[in-house]
Protein backbone atom coordinates (compact mmCIF):
# COMPACT_ATOMS: atom_id res chain seq x y z
CA UNK A 1 0.00 0.00 0.00
CA UNK A 2 2.78 2.37 0.97
CA UNK A 3 4.71 1.43 -2.21
CA UNK A 4 1.65 2.07 -4.38
CA UNK A 5 1.18 5.49 -2.84
CA UNK A 6 4.85 6.36 -3.38
CA UNK A 7 4.70 5.19 -6.99
CA UNK A 8 1.59 7.26 -7.63
CA UNK A 9 3.44 10.32 -6.36
CA UNK A 10 6.57 9.62 -8.40
CA UNK A 11 5.01 8.80 -11.75
CA UNK A 12 3.95 12.38 -12.53
CA UNK A 13 7.53 13.51 -11.94
CA UNK A 14 9.05 10.74 -14.05
CA UNK A 15 6.79 11.55 -16.99
CA UNK A 16 6.62 15.28 -16.31
CA UNK A 17 8.61 16.50 -19.31
CA UNK A 18 7.04 14.49 -22.13
CA UNK A 19 3.49 14.82 -20.76
CA UNK A 20 3.74 18.43 -19.57
CA UNK A 21 0.73 20.33 -20.98
CA UNK A 22 2.78 23.53 -20.99
CA UNK A 23 4.99 22.20 -23.80
CA UNK A 24 3.37 23.04 -27.17
CA UNK A 25 1.91 19.86 -28.66
CA UNK A 26 3.58 20.38 -32.06
CA UNK A 27 7.08 20.49 -30.56
CA UNK A 28 9.11 17.32 -30.90
CA UNK A 29 11.83 15.85 -28.71
CA UNK A 30 14.72 13.61 -29.55
CA UNK A 31 18.26 12.50 -28.83
CA UNK A 32 21.49 12.58 -30.78
CA UNK A 33 24.84 11.02 -29.95
CA UNK A 34 27.50 13.72 -30.05
CA UNK A 35 30.95 13.99 -28.47
CA UNK A 36 30.47 10.51 -26.99
CA UNK A 37 27.30 11.31 -25.04
CA UNK A 38 23.57 11.24 -25.70
CA UNK A 39 22.14 14.77 -25.92
CA UNK A 40 18.42 15.36 -25.44
CA UNK A 41 16.63 18.25 -27.12
CA UNK A 42 13.27 19.81 -27.92
CA UNK A 43 12.52 21.37 -31.30
CA UNK A 44 9.80 23.72 -32.55
CA UNK A 45 10.23 22.51 -36.16
CA UNK A 46 9.39 23.86 -39.58
CA UNK A 47 11.34 24.75 -42.71
CA UNK A 48 12.91 27.84 -41.18
CA UNK A 49 16.40 29.05 -40.29
CA UNK A 50 17.75 27.08 -37.32
CA UNK A 51 18.37 28.71 -33.97
CA UNK A 52 19.98 26.83 -31.08
CA UNK A 53 19.38 28.08 -27.53
CA UNK A 54 21.93 27.08 -24.88
CA UNK A 55 20.62 27.33 -21.31
CA UNK A 56 22.26 28.52 -18.11
CA UNK A 57 23.67 26.51 -15.22
CA UNK A 58 21.09 24.40 -13.34
CA UNK A 59 18.49 25.09 -16.07
CA UNK A 60 17.60 22.86 -19.02
CA UNK A 61 16.40 23.36 -22.58
CA UNK A 62 12.76 23.85 -21.61
CA UNK A 63 13.72 26.87 -19.53
CA UNK A 64 13.79 28.67 -22.91
CA UNK A 65 10.13 27.78 -23.61
CA UNK A 66 8.73 31.31 -23.31
CA UNK A 67 11.49 32.72 -25.53
CA UNK A 68 11.13 29.92 -28.08
CA UNK A 69 7.40 30.56 -28.38
CA UNK A 70 8.15 34.16 -29.36
CA UNK A 71 10.65 33.04 -32.03
CA UNK A 72 9.15 29.88 -33.53
CA UNK A 73 7.08 31.65 -36.19
CA UNK A 74 10.38 32.75 -37.81
CA UNK A 75 12.89 30.10 -36.72
CA UNK A 76 13.25 26.37 -36.15
CA UNK A 77 14.20 26.75 -32.50
CA UNK A 78 16.18 23.90 -30.96
CA UNK A 79 16.52 23.55 -27.19
CA UNK A 80 19.25 21.09 -26.14
CA UNK A 81 19.87 20.00 -22.57
CA UNK A 82 23.55 20.56 -21.81
CA UNK A 83 25.71 17.74 -20.46
CA UNK A 84 24.51 16.89 -16.97
CA UNK A 85 21.25 18.82 -17.23
CA UNK A 86 17.72 17.77 -18.09
CA UNK A 87 17.78 14.41 -19.88
CA UNK A 88 21.26 14.62 -21.38
CA UNK A 89 23.91 12.20 -20.13
CA UNK A 90 25.86 13.26 -17.01
CA UNK A 91 29.45 14.47 -17.01
CA UNK A 92 32.40 12.83 -15.34
CA UNK A 93 34.35 14.59 -12.62
CA UNK A 94 37.44 15.10 -14.78
CA UNK A 95 36.29 16.55 -18.10
CA UNK A 96 38.09 19.49 -19.67
CA UNK A 97 36.66 22.98 -19.36
CA UNK A 98 35.76 23.12 -23.05
CA UNK A 99 33.64 19.95 -23.11
CA UNK A 100 30.41 21.90 -23.61
CA UNK A 101 31.93 23.64 -26.61
CA UNK A 102 32.62 20.31 -28.27
CA UNK A 103 29.19 19.03 -27.22
CA UNK A 104 27.66 21.98 -29.05
CA UNK A 105 29.83 21.34 -32.10
CA UNK A 106 28.85 17.67 -32.17
CA UNK A 107 25.18 18.51 -31.65
CA UNK A 108 25.11 20.95 -34.58
CA UNK A 109 26.89 18.41 -36.77
CA UNK A 110 24.59 15.54 -35.76
CA UNK A 111 21.49 17.53 -36.68
CA UNK A 112 23.18 18.81 -39.87
CA UNK A 113 22.30 22.41 -39.07
CA UNK A 114 23.45 24.93 -41.67
CA UNK A 115 24.61 28.32 -40.34
CA UNK A 116 22.59 28.21 -37.12
CA UNK A 117 22.00 31.28 -35.03
CA UNK A 118 23.28 30.55 -31.53
CA UNK A 119 21.96 32.10 -28.34
CA UNK A 120 23.11 31.29 -24.84
CA UNK A 121 22.36 32.50 -21.32
CA UNK A 122 24.97 32.58 -18.57
CA UNK A 123 26.76 29.19 -18.79
CA UNK A 124 25.24 28.80 -22.24
CA UNK A 125 26.59 32.19 -23.29
CA UNK A 126 30.06 31.05 -22.28
CA UNK A 127 29.71 27.97 -24.48
CA UNK A 128 28.38 30.01 -27.41
CA UNK A 129 31.13 32.63 -27.13
CA UNK A 130 33.86 29.98 -26.97
CA UNK A 131 32.29 28.02 -29.82
CA UNK A 132 32.00 31.13 -32.01
CA UNK A 133 35.69 31.87 -31.48
CA UNK A 134 36.81 28.29 -32.11
CA UNK A 135 34.51 27.69 -35.09
CA UNK A 136 34.01 31.18 -36.55
CA UNK A 137 32.62 29.94 -39.88
CA UNK A 138 29.73 27.93 -38.42
CA UNK A 139 27.38 30.42 -36.71
CA UNK A 140 25.26 32.79 -38.72
CA UNK A 141 25.16 34.97 -35.60
CA UNK A 142 25.61 34.73 -31.85
CA UNK A 143 23.54 36.21 -29.04
CA UNK A 144 25.04 36.22 -25.55
CA UNK A 145 22.60 36.80 -22.69
CA UNK A 146 24.39 38.23 -19.65
CA UNK A 147 27.77 36.58 -20.15
CA UNK A 148 30.55 37.38 -17.71
CA UNK A 149 32.60 39.99 -19.55
CA UNK A 150 34.71 41.50 -16.78
CA UNK A 151 36.82 38.84 -15.01
CA UNK A 152 36.26 38.22 -11.31
CA UNK A 153 38.70 39.93 -9.00
CA UNK A 154 41.37 37.63 -7.52
CA UNK A 155 39.64 37.97 -4.14
CA UNK A 156 36.25 36.97 -5.53
CA UNK A 157 37.76 34.05 -7.43
CA UNK A 158 39.61 32.84 -4.34
CA UNK A 159 36.38 32.94 -2.34
CA UNK A 160 34.61 30.98 -5.06
CA UNK A 161 37.37 28.36 -5.17
CA UNK A 162 37.40 27.98 -1.39
CA UNK A 163 33.98 26.30 -1.26
CA UNK A 164 34.66 22.57 -0.72
CA UNK A 165 33.55 20.37 -3.59
CA UNK A 166 31.54 18.12 -1.30
CA UNK A 167 29.52 21.17 -0.24
CA UNK A 168 28.78 22.03 -3.87
CA UNK A 169 27.70 18.48 -4.62
CA UNK A 170 25.48 18.36 -1.54
CA UNK A 171 23.85 21.66 -2.49
CA UNK A 172 22.85 20.17 -5.85
CA UNK A 173 21.48 17.03 -4.19
CA UNK A 174 19.48 19.17 -1.79
CA UNK A 175 17.89 20.96 -4.72
CA UNK A 176 17.27 17.68 -6.55
CA UNK A 177 15.35 16.47 -3.50
CA UNK A 178 13.26 19.61 -3.03
CA UNK A 179 9.66 19.21 -4.17
CA UNK A 180 8.35 21.14 -7.15
CA UNK A 181 5.91 23.33 -5.20
CA UNK A 182 8.59 24.49 -2.77
CA UNK A 183 10.96 25.33 -5.62
CA UNK A 184 8.24 27.15 -7.55
CA UNK A 185 7.04 29.16 -4.56
CA UNK A 186 10.52 30.12 -3.38
CA UNK A 187 11.46 31.44 -6.80
CA UNK A 188 8.15 33.26 -7.13
CA UNK A 189 8.80 34.96 -3.79
CA UNK A 190 12.25 36.09 -4.94
CA UNK A 191 11.10 37.05 -8.44
CA UNK A 192 7.36 37.80 -8.42
CA UNK A 193 7.65 39.31 -11.91
CA UNK A 194 8.66 35.97 -13.50
CA UNK A 195 5.92 34.49 -15.68
CA UNK A 196 4.28 31.19 -14.79
CA UNK A 197 6.14 29.41 -17.62
CA UNK A 198 9.49 30.71 -16.39
CA UNK A 199 8.76 29.61 -12.83
CA UNK A 200 7.37 26.24 -13.91
CA UNK A 201 10.29 25.10 -16.04
CA UNK A 202 12.84 26.65 -13.68
CA UNK A 203 11.46 24.56 -10.82
CA UNK A 204 11.39 21.34 -12.84
CA UNK A 205 14.98 21.81 -14.00
CA UNK A 206 16.28 22.05 -10.45
CA UNK A 207 15.19 18.47 -9.77
CA UNK A 208 17.17 17.10 -12.70
CA UNK A 209 20.71 18.47 -12.92
CA UNK A 210 23.49 16.08 -11.96
CA UNK A 211 25.78 16.58 -8.92
CA UNK A 212 28.84 16.10 -11.15
CA UNK A 213 28.05 19.43 -12.80
CA UNK A 214 29.60 20.98 -9.70
CA UNK A 215 32.99 20.12 -11.19
CA UNK A 216 32.43 22.35 -14.22
CA UNK A 217 33.48 25.30 -12.07
CA UNK A 218 37.01 23.95 -12.28
CA UNK A 219 39.42 24.43 -15.15
CA UNK A 220 40.73 27.35 -17.11
CA UNK A 221 38.46 29.25 -19.45
CA UNK A 222 39.58 31.98 -21.84
CA UNK A 223 38.53 35.53 -21.07
CA UNK A 224 35.75 37.04 -23.14
CA UNK A 225 38.10 39.72 -24.44
CA UNK A 226 40.37 37.04 -25.94
CA UNK A 227 37.47 35.11 -27.46
CA UNK A 228 35.98 38.22 -29.03
CA UNK A 229 39.16 38.98 -31.00
CA UNK A 230 38.67 35.60 -32.76
CA UNK A 231 34.92 35.99 -33.37
CA UNK A 232 33.77 37.12 -36.80
CA UNK A 233 30.00 36.49 -36.89
CA UNK A 234 27.53 39.24 -35.95
CA UNK A 235 27.23 39.17 -32.17
CA UNK A 236 24.69 40.71 -29.82
CA UNK A 237 25.37 40.94 -26.09
CA UNK A 238 22.31 41.49 -23.91
CA UNK A 239 23.61 42.42 -20.48
CA UNK A 240 22.03 43.08 -17.13
CA UNK A 241 21.59 46.72 -16.15
CA UNK A 242 25.10 47.04 -14.72
CA UNK A 243 26.25 50.47 -13.59
CA UNK A 244 29.46 52.39 -12.94
CA UNK A 245 32.80 50.67 -13.40
CA UNK A 246 31.23 47.33 -14.28
CA UNK A 247 29.21 48.87 -17.10
CA UNK A 248 32.32 50.62 -18.41
CA UNK A 249 34.23 47.35 -18.16
CA UNK A 250 31.54 45.57 -20.16
CA UNK A 251 31.79 48.19 -22.88
CA UNK A 252 35.57 47.88 -22.99
CA UNK A 253 35.49 44.08 -23.35
CA UNK A 254 32.72 44.18 -25.96
CA UNK A 255 34.76 46.60 -28.07
CA UNK A 256 37.00 43.64 -29.00
CA UNK A 257 34.24 42.29 -31.25
CA UNK A 258 34.71 43.06 -34.92
CA UNK A 259 30.99 42.93 -35.60
CA UNK A 260 29.32 43.25 -32.24
CA UNK A 261 26.71 45.17 -30.33
CA UNK A 262 26.28 45.53 -26.57
CA UNK A 263 22.91 46.43 -25.04
CA UNK A 264 22.42 46.88 -21.31
CA UNK A 265 18.76 46.06 -20.68
CA UNK A 266 17.22 48.56 -18.29
CA UNK A 267 16.10 47.13 -14.92
CA UNK A 268 17.28 43.62 -15.83
CA UNK A 269 19.28 41.34 -13.59
CA UNK A 270 21.17 38.20 -14.58
CA UNK A 271 18.06 36.52 -16.03
CA UNK A 272 17.58 39.23 -18.62
CA UNK A 273 14.91 37.41 -20.63
CA UNK A 274 12.92 36.61 -17.48
CA UNK A 275 13.31 40.00 -15.82
CA UNK A 276 12.48 42.19 -18.80
CA UNK A 277 10.97 40.02 -21.57
CA UNK A 278 9.57 42.92 -23.61
CA UNK A 279 12.83 44.86 -23.62
CA UNK A 280 14.74 41.65 -24.24
CA UNK A 281 12.71 40.78 -27.34
CA UNK A 282 12.76 44.36 -28.61
CA UNK A 283 16.57 44.38 -28.63
CA UNK A 284 16.77 40.81 -29.93
CA UNK A 285 14.36 41.40 -32.80
CA UNK A 286 16.15 44.59 -33.81
CA UNK A 287 19.37 42.58 -34.11
CA UNK A 288 17.78 39.64 -35.93
CA UNK A 289 16.10 41.93 -38.45
CA UNK A 290 19.53 43.06 -39.65
CA UNK A 291 20.91 39.59 -40.40
CSV table of C-alpha atoms in Angstrom, one decimal:
chain,number,residue,atom,x,y,z
A,1,UNK,CA,0.0,0.0,0.0
A,2,UNK,CA,2.8,2.4,1.0
A,3,UNK,CA,4.7,1.4,-2.2
A,4,UNK,CA,1.6,2.1,-4.4
A,5,UNK,CA,1.2,5.5,-2.8
A,6,UNK,CA,4.8,6.4,-3.4
A,7,UNK,CA,4.7,5.2,-7.0
A,8,UNK,CA,1.6,7.3,-7.6
A,9,UNK,CA,3.4,10.3,-6.4
A,10,UNK,CA,6.6,9.6,-8.4
A,11,UNK,CA,5.0,8.8,-11.7
A,12,UNK,CA,3.9,12.4,-12.5
A,13,UNK,CA,7.5,13.5,-11.9
A,14,UNK,CA,9.0,10.7,-14.0
A,15,UNK,CA,6.8,11.5,-17.0
A,16,UNK,CA,6.6,15.3,-16.3
A,17,UNK,CA,8.6,16.5,-19.3
A,18,UNK,CA,7.0,14.5,-22.1
A,19,UNK,CA,3.5,14.8,-20.8
A,20,UNK,CA,3.7,18.4,-19.6
A,21,UNK,CA,0.7,20.3,-21.0
A,22,UNK,CA,2.8,23.5,-21.0
A,23,UNK,CA,5.0,22.2,-23.8
A,24,UNK,CA,3.4,23.0,-27.2
A,25,UNK,CA,1.9,19.9,-28.7
A,26,UNK,CA,3.6,20.4,-32.1
A,27,UNK,CA,7.1,20.5,-30.6
A,28,UNK,CA,9.1,17.3,-30.9
A,29,UNK,CA,11.8,15.9,-28.7
A,30,UNK,CA,14.7,13.6,-29.5
A,31,UNK,CA,18.3,12.5,-28.8
A,32,UNK,CA,21.5,12.6,-30.8
A,33,UNK,CA,24.8,11.0,-30.0
A,34,UNK,CA,27.5,13.7,-30.1
A,35,UNK,CA,31.0,14.0,-28.5
A,36,UNK,CA,30.5,10.5,-27.0
A,37,UNK,CA,27.3,11.3,-25.0
A,38,UNK,CA,23.6,11.2,-25.7
A,39,UNK,CA,22.1,14.8,-25.9
A,40,UNK,CA,18.4,15.4,-25.4
A,41,UNK,CA,16.6,18.3,-27.1
A,42,UNK,CA,13.3,19.8,-27.9
A,43,UNK,CA,12.5,21.4,-31.3
A,44,UNK,CA,9.8,23.7,-32.5
A,45,UNK,CA,10.2,22.5,-36.2
A,46,UNK,CA,9.4,23.9,-39.6
A,47,UNK,CA,11.3,24.7,-42.7
A,48,UNK,CA,12.9,27.8,-41.2
A,49,UNK,CA,16.4,29.1,-40.3
A,50,UNK,CA,17.8,27.1,-37.3
A,51,UNK,CA,18.4,28.7,-34.0
A,52,UNK,CA,20.0,26.8,-31.1
A,53,UNK,CA,19.4,28.1,-27.5
A,54,UNK,CA,21.9,27.1,-24.9
A,55,UNK,CA,20.6,27.3,-21.3
A,56,UNK,CA,22.3,28.5,-18.1
A,57,UNK,CA,23.7,26.5,-15.2
A,58,UNK,CA,21.1,24.4,-13.3
A,59,UNK,CA,18.5,25.1,-16.1
A,60,UNK,CA,17.6,22.9,-19.0
A,61,UNK,CA,16.4,23.4,-22.6
A,62,UNK,CA,12.8,23.9,-21.6
A,63,UNK,CA,13.7,26.9,-19.5
A,64,UNK,CA,13.8,28.7,-22.9
A,65,UNK,CA,10.1,27.8,-23.6
A,66,UNK,CA,8.7,31.3,-23.3
A,67,UNK,CA,11.5,32.7,-25.5
A,68,UNK,CA,11.1,29.9,-28.1
A,69,UNK,CA,7.4,30.6,-28.4
A,70,UNK,CA,8.2,34.2,-29.4
A,71,UNK,CA,10.6,33.0,-32.0
A,72,UNK,CA,9.2,29.9,-33.5
A,73,UNK,CA,7.1,31.7,-36.2
A,74,UNK,CA,10.4,32.7,-37.8
A,75,UNK,CA,12.9,30.1,-36.7
A,76,UNK,CA,13.3,26.4,-36.2
A,77,UNK,CA,14.2,26.7,-32.5
A,78,UNK,CA,16.2,23.9,-31.0
A,79,UNK,CA,16.5,23.6,-27.2
A,80,UNK,CA,19.3,21.1,-26.1
A,81,UNK,CA,19.9,20.0,-22.6
A,82,UNK,CA,23.5,20.6,-21.8
A,83,UNK,CA,25.7,17.7,-20.5
A,84,UNK,CA,24.5,16.9,-17.0
A,85,UNK,CA,21.3,18.8,-17.2
A,86,UNK,CA,17.7,17.8,-18.1
A,87,UNK,CA,17.8,14.4,-19.9
A,88,UNK,CA,21.3,14.6,-21.4
A,89,UNK,CA,23.9,12.2,-20.1
A,90,UNK,CA,25.9,13.3,-17.0
A,91,UNK,CA,29.5,14.5,-17.0
A,92,UNK,CA,32.4,12.8,-15.3
A,93,UNK,CA,34.4,14.6,-12.6
A,94,UNK,CA,37.4,15.1,-14.8
A,95,UNK,CA,36.3,16.5,-18.1
A,96,UNK,CA,38.1,19.5,-19.7
A,97,UNK,CA,36.7,23.0,-19.4
A,98,UNK,CA,35.8,23.1,-23.1
A,99,UNK,CA,33.6,20.0,-23.1
A,100,UNK,CA,30.4,21.9,-23.6
A,101,UNK,CA,31.9,23.6,-26.6
A,102,UNK,CA,32.6,20.3,-28.3
A,103,UNK,CA,29.2,19.0,-27.2
A,104,UNK,CA,27.7,22.0,-29.1
A,105,UNK,CA,29.8,21.3,-32.1
A,106,UNK,CA,28.8,17.7,-32.2
A,107,UNK,CA,25.2,18.5,-31.7
A,108,UNK,CA,25.1,21.0,-34.6
A,109,UNK,CA,26.9,18.4,-36.8
A,110,UNK,CA,24.6,15.5,-35.8
A,111,UNK,CA,21.5,17.5,-36.7
A,112,UNK,CA,23.2,18.8,-39.9
A,113,UNK,CA,22.3,22.4,-39.1
A,114,UNK,CA,23.4,24.9,-41.7
A,115,UNK,CA,24.6,28.3,-40.3
A,116,UNK,CA,22.6,28.2,-37.1
A,117,UNK,CA,22.0,31.3,-35.0
A,118,UNK,CA,23.3,30.5,-31.5
A,119,UNK,CA,22.0,32.1,-28.3
A,120,UNK,CA,23.1,31.3,-24.8
A,121,UNK,CA,22.4,32.5,-21.3
A,122,UNK,CA,25.0,32.6,-18.6
A,123,UNK,CA,26.8,29.2,-18.8
A,124,UNK,CA,25.2,28.8,-22.2
A,125,UNK,CA,26.6,32.2,-23.3
A,126,UNK,CA,30.1,31.1,-22.3
A,127,UNK,CA,29.7,28.0,-24.5
A,128,UNK,CA,28.4,30.0,-27.4
A,129,UNK,CA,31.1,32.6,-27.1
A,130,UNK,CA,33.9,30.0,-27.0
A,131,UNK,CA,32.3,28.0,-29.8
A,132,UNK,CA,32.0,31.1,-32.0
A,133,UNK,CA,35.7,31.9,-31.5
A,134,UNK,CA,36.8,28.3,-32.1
A,135,UNK,CA,34.5,27.7,-35.1
A,136,UNK,CA,34.0,31.2,-36.6
A,137,UNK,CA,32.6,29.9,-39.9
A,138,UNK,CA,29.7,27.9,-38.4
A,139,UNK,CA,27.4,30.4,-36.7
A,140,UNK,CA,25.3,32.8,-38.7
A,141,UNK,CA,25.2,35.0,-35.6
A,142,UNK,CA,25.6,34.7,-31.8
A,143,UNK,CA,23.5,36.2,-29.0
A,144,UNK,CA,25.0,36.2,-25.5
A,145,UNK,CA,22.6,36.8,-22.7
A,146,UNK,CA,24.4,38.2,-19.6
A,147,UNK,CA,27.8,36.6,-20.2
A,148,UNK,CA,30.6,37.4,-17.7
A,149,UNK,CA,32.6,40.0,-19.6
A,150,UNK,CA,34.7,41.5,-16.8
A,151,UNK,CA,36.8,38.8,-15.0
A,152,UNK,CA,36.3,38.2,-11.3
A,153,UNK,CA,38.7,39.9,-9.0
A,154,UNK,CA,41.4,37.6,-7.5
A,155,UNK,CA,39.6,38.0,-4.1
A,156,UNK,CA,36.3,37.0,-5.5
A,157,UNK,CA,37.8,34.0,-7.4
A,158,UNK,CA,39.6,32.8,-4.3
A,159,UNK,CA,36.4,32.9,-2.3
A,160,UNK,CA,34.6,31.0,-5.1
A,161,UNK,CA,37.4,28.4,-5.2
A,162,UNK,CA,37.4,28.0,-1.4
A,163,UNK,CA,34.0,26.3,-1.3
A,164,UNK,CA,34.7,22.6,-0.7
A,165,UNK,CA,33.5,20.4,-3.6
A,166,UNK,CA,31.5,18.1,-1.3
A,167,UNK,CA,29.5,21.2,-0.2
A,168,UNK,CA,28.8,22.0,-3.9
A,169,UNK,CA,27.7,18.5,-4.6
A,170,UNK,CA,25.5,18.4,-1.5
A,171,UNK,CA,23.8,21.7,-2.5
A,172,UNK,CA,22.8,20.2,-5.8
A,173,UNK,CA,21.5,17.0,-4.2
A,174,UNK,CA,19.5,19.2,-1.8
A,175,UNK,CA,17.9,21.0,-4.7
A,176,UNK,CA,17.3,17.7,-6.5
A,177,UNK,CA,15.4,16.5,-3.5
A,178,UNK,CA,13.3,19.6,-3.0
A,179,UNK,CA,9.7,19.2,-4.2
A,180,UNK,CA,8.3,21.1,-7.2
A,181,UNK,CA,5.9,23.3,-5.2
A,182,UNK,CA,8.6,24.5,-2.8
A,183,UNK,CA,11.0,25.3,-5.6
A,184,UNK,CA,8.2,27.1,-7.6
A,185,UNK,CA,7.0,29.2,-4.6
A,186,UNK,CA,10.5,30.1,-3.4
A,187,UNK,CA,11.5,31.4,-6.8
A,188,UNK,CA,8.1,33.3,-7.1
A,189,UNK,CA,8.8,35.0,-3.8
A,190,UNK,CA,12.3,36.1,-4.9
A,191,UNK,CA,11.1,37.1,-8.4
A,192,UNK,CA,7.4,37.8,-8.4
A,193,UNK,CA,7.7,39.3,-11.9
A,194,UNK,CA,8.7,36.0,-13.5
A,195,UNK,CA,5.9,34.5,-15.7
A,196,UNK,CA,4.3,31.2,-14.8
A,197,UNK,CA,6.1,29.4,-17.6
A,198,UNK,CA,9.5,30.7,-16.4
A,199,UNK,CA,8.8,29.6,-12.8
A,200,UNK,CA,7.4,26.2,-13.9
A,201,UNK,CA,10.3,25.1,-16.0
A,202,UNK,CA,12.8,26.6,-13.7
A,203,UNK,CA,11.5,24.6,-10.8
A,204,UNK,CA,11.4,21.3,-12.8
A,205,UNK,CA,15.0,21.8,-14.0
A,206,UNK,CA,16.3,22.0,-10.4
A,207,UNK,CA,15.2,18.5,-9.8
A,208,UNK,CA,17.2,17.1,-12.7
A,209,UNK,CA,20.7,18.5,-12.9
A,210,UNK,CA,23.5,16.1,-12.0
A,211,UNK,CA,25.8,16.6,-8.9
A,212,UNK,CA,28.8,16.1,-11.1
A,213,UNK,CA,28.1,19.4,-12.8
A,214,UNK,CA,29.6,21.0,-9.7
A,215,UNK,CA,33.0,20.1,-11.2
A,216,UNK,CA,32.4,22.3,-14.2
A,217,UNK,CA,33.5,25.3,-12.1
A,218,UNK,CA,37.0,23.9,-12.3
A,219,UNK,CA,39.4,24.4,-15.2
A,220,UNK,CA,40.7,27.4,-17.1
A,221,UNK,CA,38.5,29.3,-19.4
A,222,UNK,CA,39.6,32.0,-21.8
A,223,UNK,CA,38.5,35.5,-21.1
A,224,UNK,CA,35.7,37.0,-23.1
A,225,UNK,CA,38.1,39.7,-24.4
A,226,UNK,CA,40.4,37.0,-25.9
A,227,UNK,CA,37.5,35.1,-27.5
A,228,UNK,CA,36.0,38.2,-29.0
A,229,UNK,CA,39.2,39.0,-31.0
A,230,UNK,CA,38.7,35.6,-32.8
A,231,UNK,CA,34.9,36.0,-33.4
A,232,UNK,CA,33.8,37.1,-36.8
A,233,UNK,CA,30.0,36.5,-36.9
A,234,UNK,CA,27.5,39.2,-36.0
A,235,UNK,CA,27.2,39.2,-32.2
A,236,UNK,CA,24.7,40.7,-29.8
A,237,UNK,CA,25.4,40.9,-26.1
A,238,UNK,CA,22.3,41.5,-23.9
A,239,UNK,CA,23.6,42.4,-20.5
A,240,UNK,CA,22.0,43.1,-17.1
A,241,UNK,CA,21.6,46.7,-16.1
A,242,UNK,CA,25.1,47.0,-14.7
A,243,UNK,CA,26.3,50.5,-13.6
A,244,UNK,CA,29.5,52.4,-12.9
A,245,UNK,CA,32.8,50.7,-13.4
A,246,UNK,CA,31.2,47.3,-14.3
A,247,UNK,CA,29.2,48.9,-17.1
A,248,UNK,CA,32.3,50.6,-18.4
A,249,UNK,CA,34.2,47.4,-18.2
A,250,UNK,CA,31.5,45.6,-20.2
A,251,UNK,CA,31.8,48.2,-22.9
A,252,UNK,CA,35.6,47.9,-23.0
A,253,UNK,CA,35.5,44.1,-23.4
A,254,UNK,CA,32.7,44.2,-26.0
A,255,UNK,CA,34.8,46.6,-28.1
A,256,UNK,CA,37.0,43.6,-29.0
A,257,UNK,CA,34.2,42.3,-31.2
A,258,UNK,CA,34.7,43.1,-34.9
A,259,UNK,CA,31.0,42.9,-35.6
A,260,UNK,CA,29.3,43.2,-32.2
A,261,UNK,CA,26.7,45.2,-30.3
A,262,UNK,CA,26.3,45.5,-26.6
A,263,UNK,CA,22.9,46.4,-25.0
A,264,UNK,CA,22.4,46.9,-21.3
A,265,UNK,CA,18.8,46.1,-20.7
A,266,UNK,CA,17.2,48.6,-18.3
A,267,UNK,CA,16.1,47.1,-14.9
A,268,UNK,CA,17.3,43.6,-15.8
A,269,UNK,CA,19.3,41.3,-13.6
A,270,UNK,CA,21.2,38.2,-14.6
A,271,UNK,CA,18.1,36.5,-16.0
A,272,UNK,CA,17.6,39.2,-18.6
A,273,UNK,CA,14.9,37.4,-20.6
A,274,UNK,CA,12.9,36.6,-17.5
A,275,UNK,CA,13.3,40.0,-15.8
A,276,UNK,CA,12.5,42.2,-18.8
A,277,UNK,CA,11.0,40.0,-21.6
A,278,UNK,CA,9.6,42.9,-23.6
A,279,UNK,CA,12.8,44.9,-23.6
A,280,UNK,CA,14.7,41.6,-24.2
A,281,UNK,CA,12.7,40.8,-27.3
A,282,UNK,CA,12.8,44.4,-28.6
A,283,UNK,CA,16.6,44.4,-28.6
A,284,UNK,CA,16.8,40.8,-29.9
A,285,UNK,CA,14.4,41.4,-32.8
A,286,UNK,CA,16.1,44.6,-33.8
A,287,UNK,CA,19.4,42.6,-34.1
A,288,UNK,CA,17.8,39.6,-35.9
A,289,UNK,CA,16.1,41.9,-38.4
A,290,UNK,CA,19.5,43.1,-39.6
A,291,UNK,CA,20.9,39.6,-40.4
